[in-house]
């Protein structure tokens, strides 16, 4: 809930790959907005969670420890990430008609293309 604006927002808390070639989801929303792509929610805020110690997975550092059960696995590190969008979706069962549902699916596909 956005107290300043008095409205519901979508808050996504996730972990993304810690790799240079991965574009953060917030930057993708910004690019879509810059290109005026219709039916795409506005990203109000996004970024890696800043804290000390860093919010990174530790599995990779311990995967070769003597006590590790399965050594040699390819384990990619992840970073804690948060995103806030200005739009909160509805359950697919809440639409009042088939036409409304098809319109929403259409809008989502246009936003994705």
Coordinates of C-alpha atoms in Angstrom, one line a residue:
X1 CA 0.0 0.0 0.0
X2 CA 1.4 3.4 -1.0
X3 CA 0.6 5.7 2.0
X4 CA 1.6 8.9 0.2
X5 CA -0.8 8.3 -2.6
X6 CA -3.4 6.3 -0.7
X7 CA -3.5 3.5 -3.3
X8 CA -2.7 -0.2 -3.7
X9 CA 0.5 -1.0 -5.5
X10 CA 2.1 -4.3 -6.6
X11 CA 5.2 -5.2 -4.6
X12 CA 7.5 -7.9 -6.0
X13 CA 10.2 -9.4 -3.9
X14 CA 12.5 -11.8 -5.8
X15 CA 16.0 -13.0 -6.4
X16 CA 17.7 -12.4 -9.8
X17 CA 20.8 -14.0 -11.2
X18 CA 24.0 -12.1 -10.3
X19 CA 25.3 -11.8 -13.9
X20 CA 26.4 -8.8 -15.9
X21 CA 24.3 -9.8 -19.0
X22 CA 21.0 -9.9 -17.0
X23 CA 18.9 -6.7 -17.5
X24 CA 17.0 -5.9 -14.2
X25 CA 13.2 -6.0 -14.5
X26 CA 12.9 -2.4 -13.5
X27 CA 15.1 -1.2 -16.4
X28 CA 12.9 -3.3 -18.8
X29 CA 9.8 -1.5 -17.5
X30 CA 11.6 1.9 -17.9
X31 CA 12.5 1.0 -21.6
X32 CA 8.9 0.0 -22.3
X33 CA 7.6 3.3 -20.8
X34 CA 10.2 5.3 -22.8
X35 CA 8.9 3.7 -26.0
X36 CA 5.3 4.3 -25.0
X37 CA 4.3 0.7 -25.1
X38 CA 0.6 0.5 -24.2
X39 CA -0.9 -1.6 -21.4
X40 CA 2.3 -1.8 -19.4
X41 CA 2.3 -0.8 -15.7
X42 CA 4.5 2.0 -14.5
X43 CA 7.5 1.0 -12.4
X44 CA 7.5 3.2 -9.3
X45 CA 10.7 1.9 -7.8
X46 CA 13.1 -1.0 -8.3
X47 CA 16.5 -2.2 -7.4
X48 CA 18.8 -4.6 -5.5
X49 CA 18.1 -4.7 -1.8
X50 CA 20.9 -2.6 -0.2
X51 CA 22.1 -3.8 3.2
X52 CA 25.1 -5.0 5.0
X53 CA 26.0 -7.8 4.6
X54 CA 24.8 -7.9 0.9
X55 CA 21.6 -9.8 0.2
X56 CA 23.3 -12.4 -2.0
X57 CA 22.8 -16.2 -1.9
X58 CA 25.7 -18.0 -0.2
X59 CA 25.2 -21.5 -1.7
X60 CA 27.9 -21.2 -4.3
X61 CA 30.6 -20.3 -1.7
X62 CA 29.8 -23.4 0.3
X63 CA 29.2 -25.8 -2.6
X64 CA 32.8 -27.1 -2.6
X65 CA 33.1 -27.4 1.2
X66 CA 34.1 -30.8 2.6
X67 CA 30.7 -31.3 4.1
X68 CA 28.8 -30.5 0.9
X69 CA 26.8 -33.6 -0.4
X70 CA 27.0 -32.9 -4.1
X71 CA 30.2 -31.2 -5.3
X72 CA 30.7 -30.0 -8.8
X73 CA 27.2 -28.5 -9.3
X74 CA 26.9 -25.4 -11.4
X75 CA 25.3 -23.0 -8.9
X76 CA 24.6 -19.4 -10.0
X77 CA 24.6 -16.7 -7.3
X78 CA 21.4 -14.6 -6.9
X79 CA 20.8 -11.1 -5.5
X80 CA 17.7 -9.9 -3.6
X81 CA 15.6 -7.6 -5.7
X82 CA 12.5 -5.6 -5.2
X83 CA 10.1 -3.9 -7.6
X84 CA 7.0 -1.7 -7.2
X85 CA 4.4 -1.3 -9.9
X86 CA 1.5 1.1 -10.0
X87 CA -1.0 -1.6 -11.1
X88 CA -2.5 -4.5 -9.1
X89 CA -4.0 -7.2 -11.2
X90 CA -7.2 -9.1 -10.6
X91 CA -8.0 -12.8 -10.4
X92 CA -9.1 -14.3 -13.7
X93 CA -12.3 -15.4 -12.0
X94 CA -13.3 -11.8 -11.2
X95 CA -14.2 -10.6 -14.7
X96 CA -17.8 -9.9 -15.4
X97 CA -17.9 -11.2 -19.0
X98 CA -15.9 -13.1 -21.6
X99 CA -15.5 -9.9 -23.5
X100 CA -13.8 -8.2 -20.6
X101 CA -11.5 -11.2 -20.1
X102 CA -10.5 -11.3 -23.8
X103 CA -9.9 -7.5 -23.7
X104 CA -7.5 -7.9 -20.8
X105 CA -5.7 -10.8 -22.5
X106 CA -5.4 -8.6 -25.7
X107 CA -4.0 -5.7 -23.7
X108 CA -1.5 -7.9 -22.0
X109 CA -0.3 -9.4 -25.3
X110 CA 0.0 -5.9 -26.9
X111 CA 2.1 -4.9 -23.9
X112 CA 4.4 -7.9 -24.2
X113 CA 5.1 -7.6 -28.0

